[in-house]
Short mmCIF file of C-alpha atoms and ligand atoms in Angstrom, two decimals:
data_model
loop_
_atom_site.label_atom_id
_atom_site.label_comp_id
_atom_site.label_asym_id
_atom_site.label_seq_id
_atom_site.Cartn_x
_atom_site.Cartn_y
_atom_site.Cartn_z
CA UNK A 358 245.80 -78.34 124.07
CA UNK A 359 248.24 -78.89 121.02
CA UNK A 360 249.20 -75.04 121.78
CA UNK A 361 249.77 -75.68 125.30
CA UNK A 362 251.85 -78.35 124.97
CA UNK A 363 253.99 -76.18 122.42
CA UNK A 364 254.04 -73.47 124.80
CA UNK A 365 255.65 -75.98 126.77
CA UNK A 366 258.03 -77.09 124.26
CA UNK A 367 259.34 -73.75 123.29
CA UNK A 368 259.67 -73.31 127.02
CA UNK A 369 262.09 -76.72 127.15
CA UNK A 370 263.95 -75.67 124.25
CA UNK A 371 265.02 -72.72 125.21
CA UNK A 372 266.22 -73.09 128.61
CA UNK A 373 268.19 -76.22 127.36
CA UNK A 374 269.60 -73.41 124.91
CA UNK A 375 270.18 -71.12 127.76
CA UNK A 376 271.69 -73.70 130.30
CA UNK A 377 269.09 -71.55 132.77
CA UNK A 378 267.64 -73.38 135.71
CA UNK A 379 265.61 -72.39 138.32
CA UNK A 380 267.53 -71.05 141.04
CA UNK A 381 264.11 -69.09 142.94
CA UNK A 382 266.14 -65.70 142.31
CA UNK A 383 265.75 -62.95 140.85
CA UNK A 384 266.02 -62.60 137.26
CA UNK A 385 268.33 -59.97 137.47
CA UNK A 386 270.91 -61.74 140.14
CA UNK A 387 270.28 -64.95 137.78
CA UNK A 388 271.02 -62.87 134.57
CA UNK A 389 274.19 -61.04 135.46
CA UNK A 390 275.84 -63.56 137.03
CA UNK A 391 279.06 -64.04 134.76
CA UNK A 392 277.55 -63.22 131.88
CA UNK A 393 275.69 -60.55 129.38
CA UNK A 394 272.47 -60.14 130.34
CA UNK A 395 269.98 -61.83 127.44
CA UNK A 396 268.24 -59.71 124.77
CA UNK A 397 264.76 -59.53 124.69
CA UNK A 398 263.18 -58.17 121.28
CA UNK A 399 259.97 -55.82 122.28
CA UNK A 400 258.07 -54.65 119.18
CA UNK A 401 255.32 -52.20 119.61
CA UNK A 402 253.67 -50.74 116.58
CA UNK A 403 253.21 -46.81 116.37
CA UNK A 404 254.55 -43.80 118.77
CA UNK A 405 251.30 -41.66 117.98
CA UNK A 406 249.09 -43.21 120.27
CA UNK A 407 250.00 -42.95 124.44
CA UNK A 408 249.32 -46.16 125.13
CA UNK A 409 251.62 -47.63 122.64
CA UNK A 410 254.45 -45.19 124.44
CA UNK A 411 253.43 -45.97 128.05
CA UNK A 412 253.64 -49.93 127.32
CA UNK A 413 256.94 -49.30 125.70
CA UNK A 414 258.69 -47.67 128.42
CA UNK A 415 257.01 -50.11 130.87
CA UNK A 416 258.04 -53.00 129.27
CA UNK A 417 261.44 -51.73 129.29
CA UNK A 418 262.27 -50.39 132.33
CA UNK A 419 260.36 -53.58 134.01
CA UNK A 420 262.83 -55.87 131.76
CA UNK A 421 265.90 -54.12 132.68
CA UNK A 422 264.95 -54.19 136.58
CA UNK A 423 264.68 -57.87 136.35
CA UNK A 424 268.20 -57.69 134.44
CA UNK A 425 267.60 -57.66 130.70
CA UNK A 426 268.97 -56.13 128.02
CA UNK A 427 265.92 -54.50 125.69
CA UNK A 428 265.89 -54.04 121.85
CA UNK A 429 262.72 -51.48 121.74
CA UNK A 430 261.91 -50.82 118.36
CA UNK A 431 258.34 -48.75 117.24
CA UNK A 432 256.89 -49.07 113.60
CA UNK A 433 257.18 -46.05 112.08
CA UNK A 434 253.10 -44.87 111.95
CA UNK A 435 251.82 -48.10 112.13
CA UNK A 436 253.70 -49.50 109.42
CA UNK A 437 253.97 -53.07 108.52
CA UNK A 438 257.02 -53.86 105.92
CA UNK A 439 258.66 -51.42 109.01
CA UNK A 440 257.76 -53.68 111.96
CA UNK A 441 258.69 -56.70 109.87
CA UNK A 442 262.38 -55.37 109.32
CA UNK A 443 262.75 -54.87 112.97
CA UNK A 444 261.56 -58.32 114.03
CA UNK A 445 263.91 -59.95 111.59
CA UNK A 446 266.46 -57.70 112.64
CA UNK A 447 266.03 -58.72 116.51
CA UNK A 448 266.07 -62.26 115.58
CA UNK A 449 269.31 -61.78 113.41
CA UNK A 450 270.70 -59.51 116.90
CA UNK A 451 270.31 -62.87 119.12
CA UNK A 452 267.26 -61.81 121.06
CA UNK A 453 266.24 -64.62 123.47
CA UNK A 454 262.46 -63.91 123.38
CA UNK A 455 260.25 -61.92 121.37
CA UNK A 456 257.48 -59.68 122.61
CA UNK A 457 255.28 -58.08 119.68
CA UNK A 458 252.27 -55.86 119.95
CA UNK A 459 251.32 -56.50 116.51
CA UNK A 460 251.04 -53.79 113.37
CA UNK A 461 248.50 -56.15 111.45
CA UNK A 462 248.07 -59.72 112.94
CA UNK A 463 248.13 -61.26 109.64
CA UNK A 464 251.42 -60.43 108.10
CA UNK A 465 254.13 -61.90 110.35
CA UNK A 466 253.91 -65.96 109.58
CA UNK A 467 257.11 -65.14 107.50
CA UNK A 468 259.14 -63.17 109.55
CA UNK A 469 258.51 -65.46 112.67
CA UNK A 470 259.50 -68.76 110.94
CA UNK A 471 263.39 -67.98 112.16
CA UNK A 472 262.05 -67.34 115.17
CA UNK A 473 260.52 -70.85 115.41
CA UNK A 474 263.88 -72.33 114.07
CA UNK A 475 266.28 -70.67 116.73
CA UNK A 476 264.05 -71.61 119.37
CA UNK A 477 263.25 -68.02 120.01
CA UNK A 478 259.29 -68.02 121.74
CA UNK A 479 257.49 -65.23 120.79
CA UNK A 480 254.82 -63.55 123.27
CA UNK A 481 251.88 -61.77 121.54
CA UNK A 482 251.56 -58.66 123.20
CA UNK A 483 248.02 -57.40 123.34
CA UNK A 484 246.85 -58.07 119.90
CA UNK A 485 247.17 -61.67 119.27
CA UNK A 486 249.63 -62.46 116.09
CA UNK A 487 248.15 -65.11 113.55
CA UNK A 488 249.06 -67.80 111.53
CA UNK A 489 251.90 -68.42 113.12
CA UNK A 490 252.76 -71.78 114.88
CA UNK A 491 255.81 -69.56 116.47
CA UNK A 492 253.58 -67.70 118.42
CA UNK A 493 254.07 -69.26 122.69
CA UNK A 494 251.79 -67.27 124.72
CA UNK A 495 249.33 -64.29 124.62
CA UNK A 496 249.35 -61.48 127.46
CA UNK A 497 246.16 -59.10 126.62
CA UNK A 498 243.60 -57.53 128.56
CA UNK A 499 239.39 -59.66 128.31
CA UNK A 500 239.31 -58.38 124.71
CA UNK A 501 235.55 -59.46 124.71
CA UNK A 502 234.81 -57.92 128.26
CA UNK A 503 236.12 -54.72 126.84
CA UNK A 504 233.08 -54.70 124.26
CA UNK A 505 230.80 -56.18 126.75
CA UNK A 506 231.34 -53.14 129.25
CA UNK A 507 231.05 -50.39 126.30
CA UNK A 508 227.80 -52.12 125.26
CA UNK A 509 226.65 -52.37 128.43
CA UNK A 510 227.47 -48.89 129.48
CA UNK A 511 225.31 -47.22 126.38
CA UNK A 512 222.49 -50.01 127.50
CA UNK A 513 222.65 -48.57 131.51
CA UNK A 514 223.31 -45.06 130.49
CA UNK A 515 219.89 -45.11 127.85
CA UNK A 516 218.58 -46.73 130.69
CA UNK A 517 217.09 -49.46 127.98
CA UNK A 518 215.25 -51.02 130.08
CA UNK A 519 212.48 -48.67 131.57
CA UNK A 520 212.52 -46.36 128.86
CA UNK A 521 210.50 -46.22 125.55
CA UNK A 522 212.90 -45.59 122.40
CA UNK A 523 213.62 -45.90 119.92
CA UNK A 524 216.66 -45.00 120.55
CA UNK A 525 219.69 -44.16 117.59
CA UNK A 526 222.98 -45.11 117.45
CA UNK A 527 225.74 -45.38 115.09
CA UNK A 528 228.79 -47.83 115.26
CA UNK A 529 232.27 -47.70 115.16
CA UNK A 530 235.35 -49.93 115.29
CA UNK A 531 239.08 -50.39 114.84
CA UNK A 532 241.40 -51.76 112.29
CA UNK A 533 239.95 -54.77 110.11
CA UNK A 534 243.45 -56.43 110.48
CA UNK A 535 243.90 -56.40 114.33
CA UNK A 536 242.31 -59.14 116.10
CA UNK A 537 241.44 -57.37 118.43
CA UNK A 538 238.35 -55.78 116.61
CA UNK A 539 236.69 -58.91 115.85
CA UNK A 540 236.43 -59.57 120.13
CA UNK A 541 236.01 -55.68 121.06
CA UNK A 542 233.03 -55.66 118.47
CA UNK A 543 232.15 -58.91 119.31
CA UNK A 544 231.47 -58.19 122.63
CA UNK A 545 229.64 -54.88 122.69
CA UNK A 546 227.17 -56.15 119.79
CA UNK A 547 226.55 -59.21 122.57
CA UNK A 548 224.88 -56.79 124.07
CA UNK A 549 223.10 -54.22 121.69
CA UNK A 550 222.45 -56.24 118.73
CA UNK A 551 219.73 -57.79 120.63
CA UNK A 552 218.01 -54.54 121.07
CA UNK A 553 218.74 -53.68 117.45
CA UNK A 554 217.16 -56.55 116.54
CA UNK A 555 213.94 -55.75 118.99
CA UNK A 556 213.93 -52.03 117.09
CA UNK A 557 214.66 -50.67 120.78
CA UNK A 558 218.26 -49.52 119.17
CA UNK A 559 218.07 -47.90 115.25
CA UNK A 560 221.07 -48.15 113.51
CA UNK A 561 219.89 -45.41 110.50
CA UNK A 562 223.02 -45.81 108.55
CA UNK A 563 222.09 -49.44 108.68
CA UNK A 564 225.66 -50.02 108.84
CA UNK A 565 226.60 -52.76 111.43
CA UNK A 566 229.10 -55.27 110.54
CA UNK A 567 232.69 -54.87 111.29
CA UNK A 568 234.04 -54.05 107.35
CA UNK A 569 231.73 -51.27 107.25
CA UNK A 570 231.98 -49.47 110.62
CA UNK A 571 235.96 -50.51 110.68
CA UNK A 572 238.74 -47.63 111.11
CA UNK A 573 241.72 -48.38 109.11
CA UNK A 574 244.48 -48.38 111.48
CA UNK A 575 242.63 -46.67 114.03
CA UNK A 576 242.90 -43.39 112.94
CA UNK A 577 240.77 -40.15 114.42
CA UNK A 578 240.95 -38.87 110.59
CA UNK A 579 239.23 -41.79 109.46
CA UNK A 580 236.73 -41.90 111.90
CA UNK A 581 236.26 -38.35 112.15
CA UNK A 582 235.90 -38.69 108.14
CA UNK A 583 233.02 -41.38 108.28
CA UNK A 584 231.21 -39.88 111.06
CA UNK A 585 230.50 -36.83 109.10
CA UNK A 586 229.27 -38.19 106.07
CA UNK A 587 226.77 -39.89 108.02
CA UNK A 588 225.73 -36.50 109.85
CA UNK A 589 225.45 -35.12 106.42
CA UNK A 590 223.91 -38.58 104.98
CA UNK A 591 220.89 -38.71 108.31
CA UNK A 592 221.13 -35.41 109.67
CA UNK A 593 222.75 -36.00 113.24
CA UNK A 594 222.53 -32.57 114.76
CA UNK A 595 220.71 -31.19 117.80
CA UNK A 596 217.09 -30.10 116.37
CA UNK A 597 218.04 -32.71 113.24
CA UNK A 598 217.91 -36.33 113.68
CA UNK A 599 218.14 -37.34 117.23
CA UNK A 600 221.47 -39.26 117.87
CA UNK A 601 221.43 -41.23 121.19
CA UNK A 602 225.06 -43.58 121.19
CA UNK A 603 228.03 -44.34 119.65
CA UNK A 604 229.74 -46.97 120.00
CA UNK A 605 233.69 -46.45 120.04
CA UNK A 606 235.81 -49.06 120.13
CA UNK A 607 238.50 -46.89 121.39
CA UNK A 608 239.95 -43.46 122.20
CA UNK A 609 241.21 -42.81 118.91
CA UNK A 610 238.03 -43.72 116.81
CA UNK A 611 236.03 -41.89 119.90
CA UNK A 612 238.32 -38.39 119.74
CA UNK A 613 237.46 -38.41 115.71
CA UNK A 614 233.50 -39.21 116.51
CA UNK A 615 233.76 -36.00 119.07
CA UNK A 616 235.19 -34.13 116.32
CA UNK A 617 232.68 -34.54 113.73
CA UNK A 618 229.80 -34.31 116.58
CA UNK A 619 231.22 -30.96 118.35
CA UNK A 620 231.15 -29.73 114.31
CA UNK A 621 227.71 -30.32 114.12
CA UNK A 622 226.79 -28.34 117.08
CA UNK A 623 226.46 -31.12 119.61
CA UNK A 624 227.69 -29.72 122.87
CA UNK A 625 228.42 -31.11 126.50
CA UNK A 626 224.47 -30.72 127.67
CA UNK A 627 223.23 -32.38 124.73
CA UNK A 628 226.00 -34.61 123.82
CA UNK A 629 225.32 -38.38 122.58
CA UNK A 630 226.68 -41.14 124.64
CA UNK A 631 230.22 -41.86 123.54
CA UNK A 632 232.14 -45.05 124.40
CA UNK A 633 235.87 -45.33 124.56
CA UNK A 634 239.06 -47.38 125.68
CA UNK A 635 242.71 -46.57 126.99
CA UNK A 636 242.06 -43.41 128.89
CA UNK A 637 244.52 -41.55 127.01
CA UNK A 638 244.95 -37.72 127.83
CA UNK A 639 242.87 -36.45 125.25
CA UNK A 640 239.95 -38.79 125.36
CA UNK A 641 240.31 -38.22 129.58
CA UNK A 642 240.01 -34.41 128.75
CA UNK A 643 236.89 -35.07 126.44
CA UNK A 644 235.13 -36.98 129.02
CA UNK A 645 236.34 -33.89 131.72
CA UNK A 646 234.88 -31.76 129.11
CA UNK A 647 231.79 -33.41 128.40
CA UNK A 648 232.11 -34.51 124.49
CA UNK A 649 233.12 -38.32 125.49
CA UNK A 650 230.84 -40.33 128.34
CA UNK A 651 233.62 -43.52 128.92
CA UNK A 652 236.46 -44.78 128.24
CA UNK A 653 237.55 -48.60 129.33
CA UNK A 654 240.76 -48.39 131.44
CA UNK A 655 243.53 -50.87 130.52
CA UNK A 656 246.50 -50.55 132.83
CA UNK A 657 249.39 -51.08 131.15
CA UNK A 658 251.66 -51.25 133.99
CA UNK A 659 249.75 -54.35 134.41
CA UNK A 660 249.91 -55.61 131.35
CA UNK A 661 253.64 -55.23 131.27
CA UNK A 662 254.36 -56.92 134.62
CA UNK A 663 252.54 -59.62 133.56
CA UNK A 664 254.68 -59.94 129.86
CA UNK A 665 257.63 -59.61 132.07
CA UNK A 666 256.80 -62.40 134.17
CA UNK A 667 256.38 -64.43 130.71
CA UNK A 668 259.99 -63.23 130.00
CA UNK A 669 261.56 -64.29 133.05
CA UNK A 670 259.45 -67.49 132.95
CA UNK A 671 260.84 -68.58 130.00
CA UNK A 672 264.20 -67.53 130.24
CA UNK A 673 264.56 -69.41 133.48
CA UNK A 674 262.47 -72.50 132.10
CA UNK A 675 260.17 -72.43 134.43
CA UNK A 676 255.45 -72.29 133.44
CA UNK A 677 254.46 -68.55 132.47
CA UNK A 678 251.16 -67.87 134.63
CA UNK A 679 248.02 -68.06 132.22
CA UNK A 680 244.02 -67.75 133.28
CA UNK A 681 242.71 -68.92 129.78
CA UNK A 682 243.10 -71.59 127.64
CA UNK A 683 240.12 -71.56 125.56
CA UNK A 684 239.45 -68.22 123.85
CA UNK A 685 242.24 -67.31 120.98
CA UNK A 686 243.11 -69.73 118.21
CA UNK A 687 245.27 -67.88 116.04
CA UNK A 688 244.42 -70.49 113.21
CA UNK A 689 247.39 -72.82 114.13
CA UNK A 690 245.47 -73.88 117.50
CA UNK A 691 244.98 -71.72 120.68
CA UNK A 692 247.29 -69.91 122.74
CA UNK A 693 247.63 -70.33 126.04
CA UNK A 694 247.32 -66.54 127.42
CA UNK A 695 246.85 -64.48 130.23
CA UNK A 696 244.16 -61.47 130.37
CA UNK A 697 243.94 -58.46 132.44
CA UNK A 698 240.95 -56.64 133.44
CA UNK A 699 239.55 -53.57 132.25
CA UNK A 700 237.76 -51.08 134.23
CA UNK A 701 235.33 -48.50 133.30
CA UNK A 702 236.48 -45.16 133.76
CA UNK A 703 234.10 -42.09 133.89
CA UNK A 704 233.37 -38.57 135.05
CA UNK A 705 232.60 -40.61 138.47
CA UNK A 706 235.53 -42.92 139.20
CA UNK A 707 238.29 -41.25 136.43
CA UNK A 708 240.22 -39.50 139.94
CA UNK A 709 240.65 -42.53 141.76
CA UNK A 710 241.33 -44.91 138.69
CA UNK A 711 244.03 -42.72 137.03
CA UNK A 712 244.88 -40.30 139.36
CA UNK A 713 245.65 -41.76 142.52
CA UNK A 714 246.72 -44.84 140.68
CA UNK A 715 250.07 -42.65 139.32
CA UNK A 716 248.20 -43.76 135.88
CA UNK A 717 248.05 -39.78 134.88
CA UNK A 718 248.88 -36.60 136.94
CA UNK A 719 246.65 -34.06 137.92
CA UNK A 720 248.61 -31.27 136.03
CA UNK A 721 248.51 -33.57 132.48
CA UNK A 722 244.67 -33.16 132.79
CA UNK A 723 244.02 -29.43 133.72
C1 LIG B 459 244.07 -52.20 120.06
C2 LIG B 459 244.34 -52.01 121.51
C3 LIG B 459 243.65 -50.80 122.00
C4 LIG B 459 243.91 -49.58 121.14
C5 LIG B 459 243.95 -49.89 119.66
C6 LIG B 459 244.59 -48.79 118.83
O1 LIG B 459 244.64 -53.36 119.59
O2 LIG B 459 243.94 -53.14 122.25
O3 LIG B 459 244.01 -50.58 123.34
O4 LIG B 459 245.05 -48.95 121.55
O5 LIG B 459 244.59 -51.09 119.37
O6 LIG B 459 245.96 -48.75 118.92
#
């Protein structure tokens, strides 16, 4: 409530600063009209994963249809002091709202304080930023849902409930300091930690809370790194120790799982279930290949529409659209935010998801 109510303040504030009313046009004719078009800041934190590219470029050629000028700035490979020189930088360059996909969650209560004093809202862009009172709205996709679905998937695909077990799996996550992680793993052990608890799933490496099956900034290396000390550690190979799952949080942390499994002779007829999310190109070519089962499907051409309606929303004073009100406290109080749906992409549906969705061409994939 108390975030909702300064969602609604920052909202005020700044279209008294703008003098912007609601005229029911487009941003773009509303904009232009007699004067520069307004600055919006978009931060987005590393250029070596696709997704972080795609939302980029959507962001910014959805802003500048609607009549924006767009400061796009990426952080270097995922790197913080980087990001944080660019935000204060934006705010210093008169941006009129702030959109930030988030390099670590944690370390941007300084940066954003200006931000709070020019009246400058900030939209957290994916990964929610935190402890910051600066922070307006959230646009993300059902962060928890995401989990839920991978969990589920290994669940339906090991076909848990008819058949006898036990079954193993190993775990594997994201970046301790992106939010993210804490709902993503949240949400898939919903679902498997009761069966790991009923012995139906075996976790060998007995490793199962978030610090120790984490990927430090949510890099293949790393994962491919930890997932073969634990084939050496329990064996994992075909006529070894039988390996049923892995939960991936992502593509990323899935393409360095695939890695380390294809090195230990696991091929695409006996391959364990792998979980992913994104549908980037080269987790879609695992799963065409048959070294990655899933991958969750977050459009970002969605995701950006909807962080562009924010924009214009709060550039023309006017209530961003929001579905949840409840879910993510940031530790200053909870953010009003809006959440897109994911979709499970496999072998099955992956042609009619991202191909005849524009999402990915057919001549990326061959
Ligand atoms: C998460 C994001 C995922 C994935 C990951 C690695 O915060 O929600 O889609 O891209 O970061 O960058």
């Amino acid at each position: 409530m108390k975030k909702l109510l300064k969602g609604a303040a920052a909202l005020t504030a700044l279209a008294l600063a703008l003098g912007a009313g609601c005229t029911g046009k487009g941003a773009g004719e509303t904009q232009n009209r007699g004067a520069a078009a307004a600055k919006i800041g978009v931060a987005m934190p590393t250029k070596s994963l696709q997704r972080w590219n795609q939302d980029g470029d959507n962001l910014k050629r959805q802003l500048e249809a609607a009549g924006y000028a767009v400061d796009l700035q990426y952080g270097g490979e995922n790197d913080i002091q980087i990001q944080v020189g660019q935000i204060e930088n934006m705010i210093a360059g008169g941006v009129k709202v702030l959109v930030i996909a988030a390099i670590d969650g944690g370390s941007l209560t300084e940066a954003l304080k200006a931000a709070k004093e020019k009246n400058i809202p900030v939209i957290a862009y994916d990964r929610l930023i935190m402890n910051s009172d600066a922070v307006s709205y959230y646009a993300t996709f059902d962060n928890t849902k995401v989990g839920a679905m991978q969990g589920q998937f290994i669940v339906e695909r090991i076909d848990l409930a008819n058949a006898a077990g036990p079954f193993n799996i190993e775990l594997v996550t994201g970046a301790p300091d992106d939010n993210n992680v804490n709902f993503f793993f949240g949400g898939a052990m919903s679902v498997l930690k009761p069966h790991i608890d009923s012995g139906k799933l075996v976790v060998q490496s007995g490793q199962t809370t978030i610090a120790q099956c984490a990927t430090p900034n949510w890099s293949s290396e790393e994962s491919q790194k930890r997932f073969e000390n634990l084939i050496q550690t329990y064996n994992y190979r075909p006529g070894g120790t039988k390996l049923d799952a892995v939960l991936c949080s992502n593509d990323s942390t899935s393409i360095g799982v695939t890695n380390a499994l294809v090195g230990a002779g696991w091929n695409r007829d006996n391959f364990p279930i792998t979980t992913g999310q994104d549908c980037d190109l080269p987790a879609v070519k695992n799963i065409l290949a048959g070294v990655q089962t899933m991958s969750v499907f977050k459009d970002t051409r969605i995701l950006a529409e909807k962080t562009v309606g924010m924009v214009d929303a709060l550039i023309k004073g006017s209530q961003p659209e929001i579905n949840d009100t409840t879910t993510y406290d940031n530790g200053t109080g909870v953010i009003p935010s809006y959440l897109c749906e994911p979709v499970v992409v496999t072998l099955d549906n992956y042609k009619a998801m991202l191909l005849d969705s524009g999402y990915l061409q057919e001549s990326q994939i061959q």
